[in-house]
Amino acid sequence: QQKVQQSPESLSVPEGGMASFNCTSSDRNFQYFWWYRQHSGEGPKALMSIFSDGDKKEGRFTAHLNKASLHVSLHIRDSQPSDSALYFCAATRNNNNRIFFGDGTQLVVKP
Amino acid sequence: GGIITQTPKFLIGQEGQKLTLKCQQNFNHDTMYWYRQDSGKGLRLIYYSITENDLQKGDLSEGYDASREKKSSFSLTVTSAQKNEMAVFLCASSQGKNTLYFGAGTRLSVL
């Protein structure tokens, strides 16, 4: 069973719009969450980490974590064509270094 | 800042061939990972290593061997390449449960 589920599989937004990604985990021991972004032909790069319940904002990016519902989300406001990429949610437990990735959401931002 | 270097960037093999992929990091990170990515899809963990000479199996370890020869290097061997196999192999490193840093990948094609 996939331990980290992402939705939607793909997303298309107009330039300047809001892009929203969802991630749900099936493991209550997950304590640490990340969002990664992968542009075509490159390796993934970390966008944000979130370890506490609530919102975390970095520029145009806002992550939200609710550990009780095992749900984490990412929102990109004022989306740009350069934001077009594959976005991954990742999570890990407190007691080891194994990191679990979701299957990713493909974002296309149309000019 | 550090960097993850993967060699080769492109690898073309023959069916049944044994193929070795190499990864070097200069972050001085303890943990290193090998992931496989098919056609821009999700990341599947093959092996990871939390310290020199340590090896932990991921979800996709069958058909692969790995070796953590020293702290800075982690190699992956495809024991018998499968015909028409195409995938990107991504190496990453992290310090404990912190952010993963990925290389640009090795793109494998098997004829």
PDB file of C-alpha atoms in Angstrom:
ATOM      1  CA  GLN A   1       0.000   0.000   0.000  1.00  0.00           C
ATOM      2  CA  GLN A   2       1.308   3.430  -0.959  1.00  0.00           C
ATOM      3  CA  LYS A   3       2.097   5.226   2.307  1.00  0.00           C
ATOM      4  CA  VAL A   4       1.841   8.721   0.829  1.00  0.00           C
ATOM      5  CA  GLN A   5      -1.013   9.500  -1.567  1.00  0.00           C
ATOM      6  CA  GLN A   6      -1.079  12.637  -3.680  1.00  0.00           C
ATOM      7  CA  SER A   7      -3.893  14.316  -5.579  1.00  0.00           C
ATOM      8  CA  PRO A   8      -4.604  15.370  -8.202  1.00  0.00           C
ATOM      9  CA  GLU A   9      -2.395  13.435 -10.648  1.00  0.00           C
ATOM     10  CA  SER A  10      -2.174  16.476 -12.881  1.00  0.00           C
ATOM     11  CA  LEU A  11      -3.186  20.108 -12.689  1.00  0.00           C
ATOM     12  CA  SER A  12      -3.408  22.948 -15.191  1.00  0.00           C
ATOM     13  CA  VAL A  13      -3.728  26.565 -14.057  1.00  0.00           C
ATOM     14  CA  PRO A  14      -3.503  29.893 -15.899  1.00  0.00           C
ATOM     15  CA  GLU A  15      -0.539  32.176 -15.290  1.00  0.00           C
ATOM     16  CA  GLY A  16      -1.227  34.214 -12.171  1.00  0.00           C
ATOM     17  CA  GLY A  17      -3.615  31.603 -10.788  1.00  0.00           C
ATOM     18  CA  MET A  18      -3.501  29.490  -7.648  1.00  0.00           C
ATOM     19  CA  ALA A  19      -2.193  25.900  -7.788  1.00  0.00           C
ATOM     20  CA  SER A  20      -3.113  23.554  -4.937  1.00  0.00           C
ATOM     21  CA  PHE A  21      -1.722  20.117  -4.166  1.00  0.00           C
ATOM     22  CA  ASN A  22      -2.877  17.572  -1.615  1.00  0.00           C
ATOM     23  CA  CYS A  23      -1.114  14.775   0.200  1.00  0.00           C
ATOM     24  CA  THR A  24      -2.467  12.209   2.661  1.00  0.00           C
ATOM     25  CA  SER A  25      -0.417   9.667   4.573  1.00  0.00           C
ATOM     26  CA  SER A  26      -1.556   6.296   5.872  1.00  0.00           C
ATOM     27  CA  ASP A  27       1.006   6.136   8.663  1.00  0.00           C
ATOM     28  CA  ARG A  28       0.319   7.986  11.933  1.00  0.00           C
ATOM     29  CA  ASN A  29       4.020   7.779  12.793  1.00  0.00           C
ATOM     30  CA  PHE A  30       4.955  10.236  10.058  1.00  0.00           C
ATOM     31  CA  GLN A  31       6.194  13.393  11.756  1.00  0.00           C
ATOM     32  CA  TYR A  32       8.189  15.242   9.090  1.00  0.00           C
ATOM     33  CA  PHE A  33       6.858  16.359   5.712  1.00  0.00           C
ATOM     34  CA  TRP A  34       8.412  17.980   2.639  1.00  0.00           C
ATOM     35  CA  TRP A  35       7.388  19.233  -0.762  1.00  0.00           C
ATOM     36  CA  TYR A  36       9.828  18.669  -3.617  1.00  0.00           C
ATOM     37  CA  ARG A  37       9.707  19.984  -7.187  1.00  0.00           C
ATOM     38  CA  GLN A  38      11.236  18.370 -10.251  1.00  0.00           C
ATOM     39  CA  HIS A  39      11.665  20.184 -13.548  1.00  0.00           C
ATOM     40  CA  SER A  40      11.990  18.071 -16.664  1.00  0.00           C
ATOM     41  CA  GLY A  41      15.462  16.581 -17.061  1.00  0.00           C
ATOM     42  CA  GLU A  42      16.562  17.467 -13.528  1.00  0.00           C
ATOM     43  CA  GLY A  43      16.603  15.835 -10.132  1.00  0.00           C
ATOM     44  CA  PRO A  44      13.971  16.851  -7.541  1.00  0.00           C
ATOM     45  CA  LYS A  45      14.730  19.867  -5.354  1.00  0.00           C
ATOM     46  CA  ALA A  46      13.237  20.566  -1.947  1.00  0.00           C
ATOM     47  CA  LEU A  47      10.737  23.428  -1.891  1.00  0.00           C
ATOM     48  CA  MET A  48       9.609  23.434   1.716  1.00  0.00           C
ATOM     49  CA  SER A  49       9.604  21.375   4.865  1.00  0.00           C
ATOM     50  CA  ILE A  50       6.825  21.448   7.460  1.00  0.00           C
ATOM     51  CA  PHE A  51       7.019  19.692  10.801  1.00  0.00           C
ATOM     52  CA  SER A  52       4.368  21.457  12.921  1.00  0.00           C
ATOM     53  CA  ASP A  53       0.612  21.754  12.523  1.00  0.00           C
ATOM     54  CA  GLY A  54      -0.587  24.902  10.793  1.00  0.00           C
ATOM     55  CA  ASP A  55       0.616  27.041   7.911  1.00  0.00           C
ATOM     56  CA  LYS A  56       4.133  27.789   6.747  1.00  0.00           C
ATOM     57  CA  LYS A  57       4.619  30.503   4.141  1.00  0.00           C
ATOM     58  CA  GLU A  58       7.701  31.101   1.984  1.00  0.00           C
ATOM     59  CA  GLY A  59       7.152  33.734  -0.686  1.00  0.00           C
ATOM     60  CA  ARG A  60       4.457  32.536  -3.091  1.00  0.00           C
ATOM     61  CA  PHE A  61       4.391  29.070  -1.505  1.00  0.00           C
ATOM     62  CA  THR A  62       2.261  28.081   1.497  1.00  0.00           C
ATOM     63  CA  ALA A  63       2.259  24.625   3.078  1.00  0.00           C
ATOM     64  CA  HIS A  64      -0.352  23.446   5.556  1.00  0.00           C
ATOM     65  CA  LEU A  65      -0.064  20.449   7.890  1.00  0.00           C
ATOM     66  CA  ASN A  66      -2.764  18.745   9.931  1.00  0.00           C
ATOM     67  CA  LYS A  67      -1.211  15.760  11.686  1.00  0.00           C
ATOM     68  CA  ALA A  68      -4.523  14.622  13.186  1.00  0.00           C
ATOM     69  CA  SER A  69      -5.985  14.076   9.706  1.00  0.00           C
ATOM     70  CA  LEU A  70      -2.606  13.035   8.239  1.00  0.00           C
ATOM     71  CA  HIS A  71      -3.011  15.728   5.582  1.00  0.00           C
ATOM     72  CA  VAL A  72      -0.526  18.164   4.122  1.00  0.00           C
ATOM     73  CA  SER A  73      -1.139  20.614   1.287  1.00  0.00           C
ATOM     74  CA  LEU A  74       0.839  23.043  -0.846  1.00  0.00           C
ATOM     75  CA  HIS A  75      -0.515  26.194  -2.468  1.00  0.00           C
ATOM     76  CA  ILE A  76       1.267  28.329  -5.035  1.00  0.00           C
ATOM     77  CA  ARG A  77      -0.198  31.774  -5.570  1.00  0.00           C
ATOM     78  CA  ASP A  78       0.506  33.882  -8.663  1.00  0.00           C
ATOM     79  CA  SER A  79       1.651  30.765 -10.553  1.00  0.00           C
ATOM     80  CA  GLN A  80       4.292  31.295 -13.235  1.00  0.00           C
ATOM     81  CA  PRO A  81       5.133  29.189 -16.306  1.00  0.00           C
ATOM     82  CA  SER A  82       8.443  28.394 -14.595  1.00  0.00           C
ATOM     83  CA  ASP A  83       6.443  26.646 -11.828  1.00  0.00           C
ATOM     84  CA  SER A  84       5.452  23.971 -14.378  1.00  0.00           C
ATOM     85  CA  ALA A  85       7.004  20.811 -12.941  1.00  0.00           C
ATOM     86  CA  LEU A  86       6.317  17.551 -11.098  1.00  0.00           C
ATOM     87  CA  TYR A  87       5.569  18.129  -7.401  1.00  0.00           C
ATOM     88  CA  PHE A  88       6.206  15.441  -4.786  1.00  0.00           C
ATOM     89  CA  CYS A  89       5.080  15.136  -1.211  1.00  0.00           C
ATOM     90  CA  ALA A  90       7.477  13.245   1.095  1.00  0.00           C
ATOM     91  CA  ALA A  91       7.236  12.054   4.692  1.00  0.00           C
ATOM     92  CA  THR A  92       9.316  10.274   7.286  1.00  0.00           C
ATOM     93  CA  ARG A  93       8.884   8.816  10.746  1.00  0.00           C
ATOM     94  CA  ASN A  94      10.673   9.926  13.860  1.00  0.00           C
ATOM     95  CA  ASN A  95      12.717   6.755  14.317  1.00  0.00           C
ATOM     96  CA  ASN A  96      14.549   6.187  11.040  1.00  0.00           C
ATOM     97  CA  ASN A  97      15.891   7.856   7.931  1.00  0.00           C
ATOM     98  CA  ARG A  98      13.616   6.161   5.392  1.00  0.00           C
ATOM     99  CA  ILE A  99      11.743   8.809   3.417  1.00  0.00           C
ATOM    100  CA  PHE A 100       8.526   7.953   1.564  1.00  0.00           C
ATOM    101  CA  PHE A 101       7.494   9.834  -1.578  1.00  0.00           C
ATOM    102  CA  GLY A 102       4.081  10.191  -3.174  1.00  0.00           C
ATOM    103  CA  ASP A 103       3.639   9.571  -6.909  1.00  0.00           C
ATOM    104  CA  GLY A 104       3.663  13.261  -7.729  1.00  0.00           C
ATOM    105  CA  THR A 105       1.346  15.871  -9.271  1.00  0.00           C
ATOM    106  CA  GLN A 106       2.219  17.275 -12.697  1.00  0.00           C
ATOM    107  CA  LEU A 107       1.599  21.033 -12.832  1.00  0.00           C
ATOM    108  CA  VAL A 108       1.251  22.970 -16.089  1.00  0.00           C
ATOM    109  CA  VAL A 109       0.977  26.744 -15.864  1.00  0.00           C
ATOM    110  CA  LYS A 110      -0.365  28.163 -19.123  1.00  0.00           C
ATOM    111  CA  PRO A 111       0.782  31.647 -20.200  1.00  0.00           C
TER     112      PRO A 111
ATOM    113  CA  GLY B   1      27.147  24.507  -0.986  1.00  0.00           C
ATOM    114  CA  GLY B   2      27.554  20.912  -1.986  1.00  0.00           C
ATOM    115  CA  ILE B   3      26.799  18.859  -5.036  1.00  0.00           C
ATOM    116  CA  ILE B   4      25.751  15.335  -5.969  1.00  0.00           C
ATOM    117  CA  THR B   5      27.552  13.998  -9.028  1.00  0.00           C
ATOM    118  CA  GLN B   6      26.166  10.997 -10.862  1.00  0.00           C
ATOM    119  CA  THR B   7      28.072   9.155 -13.565  1.00  0.00           C
ATOM    120  CA  PRO B   8      27.456   8.378 -16.289  1.00  0.00           C
ATOM    121  CA  LYS B   9      24.666  10.780 -17.331  1.00  0.00           C
ATOM    122  CA  PHE B  10      23.508   8.344 -20.014  1.00  0.00           C
ATOM    123  CA  LEU B  11      23.979   4.572 -20.034  1.00  0.00           C
ATOM    124  CA  ILE B  12      23.085   2.251 -22.872  1.00  0.00           C
ATOM    125  CA  GLY B  13      23.329  -1.440 -22.133  1.00  0.00           C
ATOM    126  CA  GLN B  14      22.579  -4.805 -23.625  1.00  0.00           C
ATOM    127  CA  GLU B  15      20.073  -7.320 -22.302  1.00  0.00           C
ATOM    128  CA  GLY B  16      21.637  -9.420 -19.530  1.00  0.00           C
ATOM    129  CA  GLN B  17      24.530  -7.035 -19.014  1.00  0.00           C
ATOM    130  CA  LYS B  18      25.744  -6.017 -15.575  1.00  0.00           C
ATOM    131  CA  LEU B  19      25.773  -2.207 -15.318  1.00  0.00           C
ATOM    132  CA  THR B  20      27.197   0.037 -12.593  1.00  0.00           C
ATOM    133  CA  LEU B  21      26.087   3.549 -11.739  1.00  0.00           C
ATOM    134  CA  LYS B  22      28.136   5.806  -9.489  1.00  0.00           C
ATOM    135  CA  CYS B  23      27.277   8.660  -7.145  1.00  0.00           C
ATOM    136  CA  GLN B  24      29.524  11.068  -5.253  1.00  0.00           C
ATOM    137  CA  GLN B  25      28.508  13.742  -2.718  1.00  0.00           C
ATOM    138  CA  ASN B  26      30.578  16.465  -1.084  1.00  0.00           C
ATOM    139  CA  PHE B  27      27.992  17.542   1.512  1.00  0.00           C
ATOM    140  CA  ASN B  28      29.591  15.194   4.077  1.00  0.00           C
ATOM    141  CA  HIS B  29      26.109  13.694   4.566  1.00  0.00           C
ATOM    142  CA  ASP B  30      25.708  10.410   6.425  1.00  0.00           C
ATOM    143  CA  THR B  31      22.743   9.001   4.473  1.00  0.00           C
ATOM    144  CA  MET B  32      22.642   8.253   0.755  1.00  0.00           C
ATOM    145  CA  TYR B  33      19.830   6.879  -1.411  1.00  0.00           C
ATOM    146  CA  TRP B  34      19.190   5.331  -4.821  1.00  0.00           C
ATOM    147  CA  TYR B  35      15.776   5.843  -6.447  1.00  0.00           C
ATOM    148  CA  ARG B  36      14.366   4.674  -9.746  1.00  0.00           C
ATOM    149  CA  GLN B  37      11.985   6.882 -11.741  1.00  0.00           C
ATOM    150  CA  ASP B  38      10.048   5.570 -14.766  1.00  0.00           C
ATOM    151  CA  SER B  39       8.747   7.980 -17.418  1.00  0.00           C
ATOM    152  CA  GLY B  40       8.499  11.049 -15.161  1.00  0.00           C
ATOM    153  CA  LYS B  41       6.468   9.113 -12.594  1.00  0.00           C
ATOM    154  CA  GLY B  42       7.036   8.562  -8.883  1.00  0.00           C
ATOM    155  CA  LEU B  43      10.275   7.705  -7.098  1.00  0.00           C
ATOM    156  CA  ARG B  44      10.812   4.130  -5.972  1.00  0.00           C
ATOM    157  CA  LEU B  45      13.489   3.465  -3.363  1.00  0.00           C
ATOM    158  CA  ILE B  46      16.007   0.804  -4.349  1.00  0.00           C
ATOM    159  CA  TYR B  47      18.607   1.010  -1.565  1.00  0.00           C
ATOM    160  CA  TYR B  48      19.725   3.451   1.082  1.00  0.00           C
ATOM    161  CA  SER B  49      22.711   3.643   3.414  1.00  0.00           C
ATOM    162  CA  ILE B  50      22.856   5.490   6.723  1.00  0.00           C
ATOM    163  CA  THR B  51      26.625   5.300   7.067  1.00  0.00           C
ATOM    164  CA  GLU B  52      29.733   3.892   5.375  1.00  0.00           C
ATOM    165  CA  ASN B  53      29.420   0.129   4.779  1.00  0.00           C
ATOM    166  CA  ASP B  54      25.737   0.147   5.780  1.00  0.00           C
ATOM    167  CA  LEU B  55      23.073  -1.037   3.327  1.00  0.00           C
ATOM    168  CA  GLN B  56      19.289  -1.024   3.707  1.00  0.00           C
ATOM    169  CA  LYS B  57      16.875  -2.478   1.128  1.00  0.00           C
ATOM    170  CA  GLY B  58      14.102  -0.361  -0.294  1.00  0.00           C
ATOM    171  CA  ASP B  59      10.952  -1.465  -2.101  1.00  0.00           C
ATOM    172  CA  LEU B  60      12.687  -2.284  -5.395  1.00  0.00           C
ATOM    173  CA  SER B  61      15.966  -3.931  -4.398  1.00  0.00           C
ATOM    174  CA  GLU B  62      15.471  -7.179  -6.363  1.00  0.00           C
ATOM    175  CA  GLY B  63      17.680  -7.123  -9.446  1.00  0.00           C
ATOM    176  CA  TYR B  64      20.062  -4.566  -7.942  1.00  0.00           C
ATOM    177  CA  ASP B  65      23.141  -4.518  -5.722  1.00  0.00           C
ATOM    178  CA  ALA B  66      24.580  -1.492  -3.969  1.00  0.00           C
ATOM    179  CA  SER B  67      27.809  -0.587  -2.249  1.00  0.00           C
ATOM    180  CA  ARG B  68      28.712   2.273   0.098  1.00  0.00           C
ATOM    181  CA  GLU B  69      32.468   2.173  -0.293  1.00  0.00           C
ATOM    182  CA  LYS B  70      33.074   5.369   1.655  1.00  0.00           C
ATOM    183  CA  LYS B  71      31.030   8.167   3.150  1.00  0.00           C
ATOM    184  CA  SER B  72      31.093  10.243  -0.020  1.00  0.00           C
ATOM    185  CA  SER B  73      30.251   7.538  -2.555  1.00  0.00           C
ATOM    186  CA  PHE B  74      27.395   5.126  -3.183  1.00  0.00           C
ATOM    187  CA  SER B  75      27.263   2.866  -6.234  1.00  0.00           C
ATOM    188  CA  LEU B  76      24.400   0.869  -7.717  1.00  0.00           C
ATOM    189  CA  THR B  77      24.684  -2.213  -9.923  1.00  0.00           C
ATOM    190  CA  VAL B  78      21.961  -3.506 -12.213  1.00  0.00           C
ATOM    191  CA  THR B  79      22.746  -7.218 -11.992  1.00  0.00           C
ATOM    192  CA  SER B  80      21.108  -8.213 -15.310  1.00  0.00           C
ATOM    193  CA  ALA B  81      19.677  -5.496 -17.539  1.00  0.00           C
ATOM    194  CA  GLN B  82      16.200  -6.215 -18.896  1.00  0.00           C
ATOM    195  CA  LYS B  83      15.453  -5.758 -22.606  1.00  0.00           C
ATOM    196  CA  ASN B  84      13.695  -2.454 -23.477  1.00  0.00           C
ATOM    197  CA  GLU B  85      14.166  -1.204 -19.916  1.00  0.00           C
ATOM    198  CA  MET B  86      14.191   2.586 -19.718  1.00  0.00           C
ATOM    199  CA  ALA B  87      14.414   4.522 -16.479  1.00  0.00           C
ATOM    200  CA  VAL B  88      16.162   7.340 -14.673  1.00  0.00           C
ATOM    201  CA  PHE B  89      18.188   6.442 -11.587  1.00  0.00           C
ATOM    202  CA  LEU B  90      18.455   9.223  -9.015  1.00  0.00           C
ATOM    203  CA  CYS B  91      20.989   9.388  -6.216  1.00  0.00           C
ATOM    204  CA  ALA B  92      20.377  11.569  -3.155  1.00  0.00           C
ATOM    205  CA  SER B  93      21.968  12.355   0.182  1.00  0.00           C
ATOM    206  CA  SER B  94      20.773  13.808   3.473  1.00  0.00           C
ATOM    207  CA  GLN B  95      21.950  14.434   6.998  1.00  0.00           C
ATOM    208  CA  GLY B  96      19.649  12.424   9.228  1.00  0.00           C
ATOM    209  CA  LYS B  97      16.010  13.242   8.584  1.00  0.00           C
ATOM    210  CA  ASN B  98      16.789  16.516   6.895  1.00  0.00           C
ATOM    211  CA  THR B  99      16.184  17.555   3.308  1.00  0.00           C
ATOM    212  CA  LEU B 100      17.318  15.248   0.507  1.00  0.00           C
ATOM    213  CA  TYR B 101      19.643  16.625  -2.142  1.00  0.00           C
ATOM    214  CA  PHE B 102      19.400  14.879  -5.497  1.00  0.00           C
ATOM    215  CA  GLY B 103      21.761  14.444  -8.405  1.00  0.00           C
ATOM    216  CA  ALA B 104      20.667  15.051 -12.004  1.00  0.00           C
ATOM    217  CA  GLY B 105      20.229  11.335 -12.658  1.00  0.00           C
ATOM    218  CA  THR B 106      21.565   8.573 -14.879  1.00  0.00           C
ATOM    219  CA  ARG B 107      19.308   7.753 -17.820  1.00  0.00           C
ATOM    220  CA  LEU B 108      19.372   4.043 -18.660  1.00  0.00           C
ATOM    221  CA  SER B 109      18.293   2.444 -21.924  1.00  0.00           C
ATOM    222  CA  VAL B 110      18.620  -1.275 -22.588  1.00  0.00           C
ATOM    223  CA  LEU B 111      18.674  -2.526 -26.174  1.00  0.00           C
TER     224      LEU B 111
END
